[in-house]
Coordinates of C-alpha atoms in Angstrom, one line a residue:
M1 CA 109.6 76.9 103.0
S2 CA 109.0 80.7 103.2
T3 CA 108.8 82.6 100.0
L4 CA 111.1 85.4 99.0
S5 CA 108.3 87.9 99.8
D6 CA 107.7 86.4 103.2
L7 CA 111.4 86.5 104.2
V8 CA 111.9 90.0 102.9
Y9 CA 108.8 91.5 104.6
A10 CA 109.7 89.7 107.8
Q11 CA 112.8 91.9 108.1
G12 CA 110.7 95.1 108.1
R13 CA 113.2 97.1 106.0
S14 CA 111.9 96.8 102.5
S15 CA 109.0 98.4 100.6
E16 CA 106.7 96.7 98.1
A17 CA 108.7 98.2 95.2
D18 CA 111.9 96.7 96.8
V19 CA 110.3 93.3 97.0
E20 CA 109.2 93.5 93.3
W21 CA 112.8 94.4 92.3
L22 CA 114.2 91.5 94.2
H23 CA 111.6 89.1 92.7
R24 CA 112.5 90.1 89.2
L25 CA 116.2 89.7 89.9
A26 CA 115.6 86.3 91.5
G27 CA 113.7 85.3 88.4
D28 CA 117.0 85.7 86.5
G29 CA 119.0 83.9 89.1
Q30 CA 119.5 80.8 86.9
L31 CA 120.8 82.9 84.0
L32 CA 123.3 84.6 86.3
A33 CA 124.4 81.3 87.9
D34 CA 124.9 79.7 84.4
L35 CA 126.8 82.6 83.0
A36 CA 129.1 82.9 86.1
F37 CA 129.4 79.1 86.6
A38 CA 128.8 79.8 90.3
D39 CA 126.2 79.7 93.0
I40 CA 124.2 82.9 93.2
V41 CA 122.7 84.0 96.6
I42 CA 120.5 87.1 97.3
W43 CA 120.7 88.6 100.8
V44 CA 118.6 91.3 102.4
P45 CA 119.5 93.3 105.6
T46 CA 117.9 92.4 108.9
A47 CA 116.9 94.6 111.8
D48 CA 120.0 93.6 113.9
D49 CA 122.6 94.7 111.2
S50 CA 123.0 91.3 109.7
F51 CA 121.8 89.7 106.4
I52 CA 119.5 86.8 105.6
A53 CA 119.5 84.7 102.4
V54 CA 116.2 85.0 100.5
A55 CA 117.1 83.3 97.2
H56 CA 119.7 80.8 96.0
T57 CA 120.4 79.4 92.5
R58 CA 122.8 76.6 91.7
P59 CA 124.7 76.6 88.3
S60 CA 123.6 74.0 85.8
G61 CA 127.0 73.7 84.2
A62 CA 129.3 73.6 87.3
A63 CA 129.5 72.0 90.7
T64 CA 127.5 73.7 93.4
L65 CA 129.1 74.7 96.7
F66 CA 125.9 74.5 98.7
Y67 CA 124.5 71.0 98.8
R68 CA 122.0 72.1 101.4
D69 CA 119.5 74.9 100.9
I70 CA 120.7 78.1 102.6
V71 CA 117.6 80.2 102.0
S72 CA 116.5 81.7 105.4
D73 CA 120.0 81.2 106.8
R74 CA 121.9 84.2 108.2
V75 CA 125.1 85.3 106.4
R76 CA 128.2 83.4 107.6
P77 CA 130.8 85.3 109.6
Q78 CA 133.5 85.0 106.9
W79 CA 131.2 86.8 104.4
R80 CA 129.4 89.3 106.7
T81 CA 132.0 92.2 106.4
Q82 CA 132.2 91.8 102.6
V83 CA 128.4 91.8 102.2
R84 CA 127.9 94.7 104.6
D85 CA 130.6 96.8 102.8
A86 CA 129.0 96.2 99.4
F87 CA 125.6 97.2 100.8
Q88 CA 126.8 100.3 102.5
T89 CA 129.2 101.6 99.8
G90 CA 127.2 100.5 96.7
R91 CA 130.4 99.0 95.2
I92 CA 131.2 95.5 94.1
I93 CA 133.5 93.9 96.6
D94 CA 135.7 90.9 95.7
S95 CA 137.3 88.6 98.3
A96 CA 141.0 89.5 98.7
S97 CA 142.1 85.8 98.9
P98 CA 140.4 82.4 98.3
D99 CA 137.7 81.7 100.8
W100 CA 137.4 78.2 102.2
F101 CA 133.9 76.7 102.4
E102 CA 133.6 73.2 103.9
E103 CA 137.2 72.4 102.8
T104 CA 136.6 73.8 99.2
P105 CA 138.5 76.8 98.0
T106 CA 136.1 79.5 96.7
R107 CA 136.1 83.0 95.4
V108 CA 133.3 85.3 96.6
R109 CA 132.0 88.5 94.9
A110 CA 129.5 90.7 96.6
V111 CA 127.4 92.9 94.4
P112 CA 125.1 95.6 95.8
I113 CA 121.5 95.3 94.4
V114 CA 120.6 98.9 93.6
R115 CA 117.0 99.8 92.8
T116 CA 116.3 102.9 90.8
G117 CA 112.8 104.4 90.4
R118 CA 111.0 107.4 89.1
G119 CA 111.4 110.2 91.6
E120 CA 113.6 108.1 93.9
E121 CA 117.3 108.2 94.6
P122 CA 119.1 104.9 93.7
H123 CA 119.5 102.9 96.9
A124 CA 120.7 99.4 97.8
V125 CA 117.9 96.9 98.6
G126 CA 120.1 93.9 99.1
V127 CA 123.3 92.1 98.1
L128 CA 124.0 89.4 95.5
T129 CA 126.9 87.1 96.1
R130 CA 128.6 84.9 93.6
H131 CA 130.4 81.8 95.0
T132 CA 132.8 80.3 92.5
N133 CA 134.2 76.8 93.2
L134 CA 138.0 77.0 92.7
G135 CA 138.4 73.3 93.4
E136 CA 137.5 72.4 89.7
A137 CA 139.6 75.1 88.2
R138 CA 140.7 74.4 84.6
T139 CA 141.8 76.3 81.6
P140 CA 138.6 78.2 80.6
S141 CA 137.2 77.8 77.1
R142 CA 136.3 80.7 74.9
Q143 CA 132.6 80.1 75.7
Q144 CA 133.3 80.1 79.4
I145 CA 135.3 83.3 79.1
T146 CA 132.5 85.0 77.1
F147 CA 129.9 83.7 79.6
N148 CA 131.9 85.1 82.5
D149 CA 132.3 88.5 80.7
C150 CA 128.5 88.7 80.2
A151 CA 128.0 87.8 83.9
D152 CA 130.4 90.6 84.9
E153 CA 128.6 93.1 82.8
L154 CA 125.3 92.1 84.3
F155 CA 126.7 92.3 87.8
G156 CA 127.8 95.9 87.0
M157 CA 124.3 96.7 85.8
I158 CA 122.9 95.3 89.0
A159 CA 125.2 97.5 91.0
S160 CA 124.2 100.6 89.0
G161 CA 120.4 99.8 89.1
E162 CA 120.2 99.0 85.4
F163 CA 119.2 95.3 85.9
P164 CA 116.7 93.9 86.2
D165 CA 114.7 96.0 83.7
L166 CA 111.1 96.3 84.9
T167 CA 110.0 97.1 81.3
A168 CA 110.9 93.6 80.2
P169 CA 108.0 91.2 79.8
T170 CA 107.2 88.9 82.8
S171 CA 105.9 85.4 82.9
P172 CA 107.7 84.0 79.9
R173 CA 106.1 81.4 77.7
R174 CA 106.9 77.8 78.3
G175 CA 110.3 77.0 76.9
A176 CA 112.0 80.4 77.7
P177 CA 115.6 80.2 76.5
R178 CA 118.5 79.7 78.9
A179 CA 122.2 80.4 78.6
S180 CA 122.9 76.7 78.0
D181 CA 120.4 76.5 75.2
G182 CA 122.3 79.0 73.0
L183 CA 123.9 82.4 73.5
I184 CA 124.8 85.1 71.0
R185 CA 126.8 88.2 72.0
L186 CA 126.1 91.3 69.9
D187 CA 128.1 94.5 69.8
V188 CA 126.5 98.0 69.9
D189 CA 125.8 97.8 66.2
G190 CA 124.1 94.5 66.3
I191 CA 127.0 92.5 64.9
T192 CA 127.6 89.0 66.3
T193 CA 130.9 88.8 68.2
F194 CA 130.2 85.3 69.7
A195 CA 127.8 82.5 69.1
S196 CA 127.8 79.3 71.2
P197 CA 127.6 76.0 69.4
N198 CA 123.9 75.5 70.5
A199 CA 123.0 78.9 69.2
L200 CA 124.7 78.1 65.8
S201 CA 122.9 74.8 65.6
A202 CA 119.5 76.5 66.2
F203 CA 120.1 78.9 63.4
N204 CA 121.4 76.1 61.1
R205 CA 118.0 74.3 61.7
L206 CA 116.3 77.5 60.6
G207 CA 118.2 77.5 57.3
F208 CA 121.3 79.6 57.9
D209 CA 124.3 77.5 56.8
D210 CA 127.2 79.9 57.5
E211 CA 128.9 81.2 60.6
L212 CA 127.1 83.7 62.7
E213 CA 130.2 85.6 64.1
G214 CA 130.9 88.8 62.2
E215 CA 127.4 88.9 60.8
S216 CA 124.5 91.3 61.5
L217 CA 121.8 89.3 63.2
V218 CA 119.1 91.3 61.5
E219 CA 120.5 90.5 58.1
V220 CA 120.9 86.8 59.0
V221 CA 117.3 86.5 60.1
T222 CA 116.1 88.5 57.0
S223 CA 117.8 86.0 54.8
I224 CA 116.1 82.9 56.3
L225 CA 112.6 84.2 56.9
P226 CA 110.2 83.1 54.2
A227 CA 109.1 86.0 51.9
K228 CA 105.7 87.5 52.4
R229 CA 105.4 85.8 55.7
Q230 CA 104.1 87.6 58.8
F231 CA 106.5 87.8 61.6
D232 CA 106.5 89.0 65.2
E233 CA 106.4 92.8 65.3
S234 CA 108.9 92.8 68.2
L235 CA 111.5 90.8 66.2
P236 CA 113.5 93.8 64.9
V237 CA 113.9 95.2 68.5
V238 CA 115.1 91.8 69.7
L239 CA 117.5 91.2 66.9
T240 CA 119.2 94.6 67.3
G241 CA 119.6 94.2 71.0
R242 CA 118.0 97.6 71.7
A243 CA 115.3 96.5 74.2
P244 CA 114.7 93.6 76.7
W245 CA 112.1 91.6 74.8
R246 CA 111.2 88.2 73.5
A247 CA 110.1 86.9 70.1
D248 CA 109.9 83.7 68.1
L249 CA 111.5 82.9 64.8
E250 CA 109.8 80.4 62.5
S251 CA 111.3 78.9 59.3
R252 CA 111.3 75.5 57.6
G253 CA 109.0 74.1 60.3
V254 CA 111.4 75.1 63.1
T255 CA 110.6 77.6 65.8
V256 CA 113.4 79.3 67.8
S257 CA 112.6 81.4 70.8
L258 CA 114.7 84.5 71.4
R259 CA 115.3 86.7 74.4
T260 CA 117.4 89.8 74.3
I261 CA 119.1 91.4 77.3
P262 CA 120.7 94.8 76.4
L263 CA 124.0 95.5 78.1
R264 CA 124.7 98.9 79.4
D265 CA 127.5 100.7 81.3
H266 CA 126.0 103.6 83.3
G267 CA 123.4 104.3 80.8
N268 CA 125.5 103.8 77.7
R269 CA 124.5 100.8 75.5
T270 CA 127.5 98.5 75.0
G271 CA 125.8 95.6 73.2
A272 CA 123.4 92.8 74.0
V273 CA 123.1 89.1 74.9
V274 CA 120.6 87.1 72.9
L275 CA 119.5 83.8 74.3
C276 CA 118.0 81.3 71.8
R277 CA 116.3 77.9 72.1
D278 CA 114.7 75.5 69.7
V279 CA 111.2 75.3 70.9
T280 CA 109.6 73.6 67.9
E281 CA 108.3 70.6 69.9
I282 CA 107.0 72.8 72.7
R283 CA 105.1 75.1 70.3
H284 CA 103.6 72.1 68.6
Q285 CA 102.4 70.9 72.0
E286 CA 101.0 74.3 72.8
Q287 CA 99.2 74.4 69.5
E288 CA 97.7 71.0 70.1
L289 CA 96.5 72.1 73.5
I290 CA 94.9 75.2 72.0
T291 CA 93.2 73.0 69.4
K292 CA 92.1 70.6 72.1
D293 CA 90.7 73.4 74.2
A294 CA 88.8 74.8 71.3
T295 CA 87.4 71.4 70.5
I296 CA 86.4 70.8 74.1
R297 CA 84.6 74.2 74.2
E298 CA 82.8 73.4 71.0
I299 CA 81.7 70.0 72.4
H300 CA 80.4 71.7 75.6
H301 CA 78.6 74.2 73.3
R302 CA 77.0 71.4 71.3
V303 CA 76.1 69.4 74.4
K304 CA 74.4 72.5 75.8
N305 CA 72.4 73.0 72.6
N306 CA 71.4 69.4 72.6
L307 CA 70.3 69.5 76.2
Q308 CA 68.3 72.6 75.6
T309 CA 66.6 70.9 72.7
V310 CA 65.8 67.9 74.9
A311 CA 64.5 70.3 77.6
S312 CA 62.3 72.0 74.9
L313 CA 60.9 68.7 73.8
L314 CA 60.1 67.7 77.4
R315 CA 58.4 71.1 77.9
I316 CA 56.2 70.5 74.8
Q317 CA 55.4 67.0 75.9
A318 CA 54.5 68.2 79.3
R319 CA 52.0 70.8 77.9
R320 CA 50.3 68.0 75.9
S321 CA 50.1 65.6 78.8
H322 CA 46.6 64.8 79.9
T323 CA 47.4 63.9 83.5
D324 CA 48.9 66.1 86.2
E325 CA 51.2 63.3 87.3
A326 CA 52.7 62.9 83.8
R327 CA 53.0 66.7 83.4
E328 CA 54.8 67.0 86.7
A329 CA 57.2 64.2 85.9
L330 CA 58.1 65.7 82.5
T331 CA 58.5 69.2 84.0
Q332 CA 60.9 67.9 86.6
A333 CA 62.9 66.1 83.9
M334 CA 63.0 69.3 81.8
R335 CA 64.3 71.2 84.8
R336 CA 67.0 68.7 85.5
V337 CA 68.2 68.7 82.0
S338 CA 68.2 72.5 81.9
A339 CA 70.4 72.6 85.1
I340 CA 73.0 70.4 83.5
A341 CA 72.9 72.6 80.3
V342 CA 73.8 75.6 82.4
V343 CA 77.1 74.0 83.5
H344 CA 78.0 73.1 79.9
D345 CA 77.1 76.6 78.7
T346 CA 79.6 78.0 81.3
L347 CA 82.3 75.6 80.3
S348 CA 81.9 76.5 76.6
E349 CA 82.8 80.1 77.4
G350 CA 86.4 79.6 78.6
L351 CA 89.5 77.5 78.2
A352 CA 89.7 76.2 81.8
Q353 CA 87.8 73.1 82.8
N354 CA 87.0 74.8 86.1
V355 CA 83.8 76.9 86.5
D356 CA 82.8 79.8 88.7
F357 CA 80.0 78.0 90.5
D358 CA 78.5 81.2 91.9
D359 CA 77.7 82.2 88.3
V360 CA 76.4 78.7 87.5
F361 CA 74.1 78.5 90.5
T362 CA 72.8 82.1 90.0
R363 CA 71.6 81.0 86.6
A364 CA 70.2 77.7 87.7
V365 CA 68.3 79.1 90.7
K366 CA 66.5 81.6 88.4
L367 CA 65.4 78.7 86.3
V368 CA 64.1 76.9 89.3
A369 CA 62.2 79.9 90.6
E370 CA 60.5 80.5 87.3
V371 CA 59.5 76.9 86.6
A372 CA 58.8 75.4 90.0
A373 CA 56.5 78.1 91.5
A374 CA 52.8 77.4 91.3
P375 CA 50.3 80.2 90.6
N376 CA 49.4 80.4 94.3
T377 CA 53.0 80.2 95.5
R378 CA 55.3 83.2 95.9
A379 CA 58.9 82.2 96.6
R380 CA 61.7 84.7 97.1
T381 CA 65.1 83.1 96.5
R382 CA 68.5 84.5 97.6
T383 CA 72.1 83.2 97.9
T384 CA 74.6 84.3 100.5
G385 CA 78.3 83.4 100.7
R386 CA 80.5 82.1 97.9
F387 CA 81.0 78.7 96.4
G388 CA 84.2 79.6 94.5
I389 CA 85.8 77.8 91.6
L390 CA 84.9 74.1 91.1
P391 CA 86.2 71.6 88.6
S392 CA 83.6 70.7 86.0
E393 CA 83.2 67.1 87.2
Y394 CA 81.9 68.4 90.5
A395 CA 80.0 71.4 89.2
T396 CA 77.4 69.2 87.4
P397 CA 76.4 66.9 90.2
L398 CA 76.3 69.8 92.7
A399 CA 74.3 72.0 90.4
L400 CA 71.8 69.2 89.9
A401 CA 71.6 68.4 93.6
L402 CA 71.0 72.0 94.6
T403 CA 68.4 72.5 91.9
E404 CA 66.5 69.5 93.3
L405 CA 66.7 70.9 96.8
V406 CA 65.6 74.4 95.8
T407 CA 62.8 72.9 93.7
N408 CA 61.5 70.8 96.7
A409 CA 61.7 73.9 98.9
V410 CA 59.5 75.9 96.5
E411 CA 57.1 73.2 95.5
H412 CA 56.6 71.4 98.8
G413 CA 58.0 73.6 101.6
L414 CA 56.2 76.8 100.3
A415 CA 53.3 75.1 98.5
G416 CA 50.3 77.5 98.5
Q417 CA 52.0 80.2 100.5
E418 CA 54.5 83.0 100.4
G419 CA 58.0 82.6 101.8
D420 CA 61.8 82.7 101.3
V421 CA 64.3 80.1 100.1
E422 CA 67.9 80.9 101.1
V423 CA 71.0 79.1 100.0
I424 CA 74.0 79.7 102.2
A425 CA 77.5 78.7 101.0
E426 CA 80.5 78.6 103.3
R427 CA 83.9 77.5 102.0
T428 CA 87.0 76.9 104.1
D429 CA 90.3 75.2 103.4
D430 CA 88.9 71.8 104.3
S431 CA 85.3 71.7 103.3
L432 CA 82.4 73.3 101.3
E433 CA 79.2 73.6 103.3
V434 CA 75.9 74.5 101.7
R435 CA 72.6 75.0 103.5
V436 CA 69.3 75.3 101.7
R437 CA 66.7 76.8 104.1
D438 CA 63.1 77.7 103.5
T439 CA 60.3 79.3 105.7
G440 CA 57.7 76.8 104.7
S441 CA 55.7 74.3 106.7
G442 CA 58.7 72.1 107.5
L443 CA 59.1 68.3 107.7
P444 CA 58.0 66.1 110.5
E445 CA 61.3 65.5 112.4
G446 CA 63.0 62.3 111.2
Q447 CA 60.8 61.9 108.1
V448 CA 62.6 62.6 104.9
G449 CA 60.9 62.3 101.5
R450 CA 61.5 59.1 99.6
G451 CA 60.7 60.4 96.1
L452 CA 62.9 60.4 93.1
G453 CA 64.3 63.9 93.8
T454 CA 65.5 62.8 97.3
Q455 CA 67.2 59.7 95.8
I456 CA 68.9 61.8 93.2
V457 CA 70.2 64.2 95.8
R458 CA 71.6 61.4 98.0
T459 CA 73.3 59.7 95.0
L460 CA 74.9 62.9 93.8
I461 CA 76.1 64.2 97.1
Q462 CA 77.1 61.0 98.8
G463 CA 78.1 58.9 95.8
E464 CA 79.7 61.3 93.4
L465 CA 81.0 64.0 95.7
G466 CA 81.8 61.9 98.8
G467 CA 79.8 64.3 101.0
T468 CA 77.1 64.2 103.6
I469 CA 73.5 65.5 103.7
D470 CA 71.2 66.1 106.5
W471 CA 67.5 67.2 106.6
H472 CA 66.0 68.8 109.7
T473 CA 63.2 71.2 110.7
I474 CA 64.1 74.7 111.8
M475 CA 62.8 75.8 115.2
G476 CA 59.5 77.6 114.5
S477 CA 58.9 76.7 110.9
G478 CA 60.7 75.7 107.7
T479 CA 63.2 73.1 106.7
E480 CA 67.0 73.2 106.4
V481 CA 69.1 70.8 104.4
T482 CA 72.8 70.8 105.1
I483 CA 75.4 69.5 102.6
E484 CA 79.0 69.2 103.4
I485 CA 81.6 68.2 100.8
P486 CA 85.3 67.6 101.9
L487 CA 87.7 69.6 99.7
R488 CA 89.9 66.6 99.1
Y489 CA 87.2 65.6 96.6
I490 CA 87.4 69.0 95.0
E491 CA 91.2 68.9 94.7
R492 CA 91.5 72.2 96.6
V493 CA 90.5 74.3 93.6
K494 CA 89.9 77.9 94.7

């Protein structure tokens, strides 16, 4: 399915700022649908004087009219005039009589989506339609009346370019409150005029045992917050309804998340809607994840330190060895341990269990060049292309395999001479291909080494990464080793 951006840009009539405005409004589509107890559809104009649906949200507390997704559909003939009039006049247009949709009576409201910007004249960038199912009409409750009133005020703000508010924070934390979780209506002085049962329950769990209606929300919260306890600095702004912001309330082991939406009428503040949700369990889970991440990073740090200690012991033992063969074996073991330590060092620096392999390999190849080169060998190493982001379980075997290949290129391919070792990385949507190429003496065609290093490389690439590896001699001189790893093994991490 095409995204909102794709659909809007395809019409060729909207700027980047228009798309951002529509994105922010679509992000509040569920709030509008739940407050209005109706389907919400966002339309944008097309080049042939029609409209196309770019977003659709169904209400969570009422029956939907559209059982099939209508995103990317053109506006139906019975709505076209109403939608066009709203777009062209900048006024909210209600249907004159019930509209029938698939044998269901409905009422349609078309709201122009007006964008305002610094240095720009307000202008319509699309139309929002509310489709109310009249087939389930019943006597509305006080909560439904209040919800509908809030929806109508937000529709008016959309038509005057006052909603969405681009100064409001984006990307809300997990557990952002919804209308059904709890809604408090404030007047212009911050006094509660309505509190839904879920909102009252949330504040009861925080320690407030009275009714919220008629009370100042700031005074209510002040009475339940523990003394000498630090609180969110944005909390007063949220509680008075003066700015579109979010904050958390914590008391008696309970955490309630708040989101304030100021209500305005052509620039004049008329009150606010405060959404609230008990997110105690969600915040506990987040804290556990943070603790787990910190523990994992500490483990990686300690593993790195232990591996570096092992590498140092191997280096000392190599220096005290009396035979060249033993010294070489210990040096190779030290280098392999050091390459693994580089991966753990990178993982200890961040929360994600993915690593930037370009950084890992840059550090590993420097280690190889310093350790592997003999006194009469001058090797110049360079890397071209990008590996990208890899999960840690694949970074370790790949780093170790490439370290072995570069080491072999320096120690054997360029033994006793001067030359280049180049590592070329090419990543596509389907595979990661790495070529290690040197300008040394090359291998007799068809004869691949059978040493421990070669066995390690085969085991890592073919066994752990599910890839393939091929050795061949370059025309003229030198050896090229090609590794190809299918991205299904790398889980398409980029």
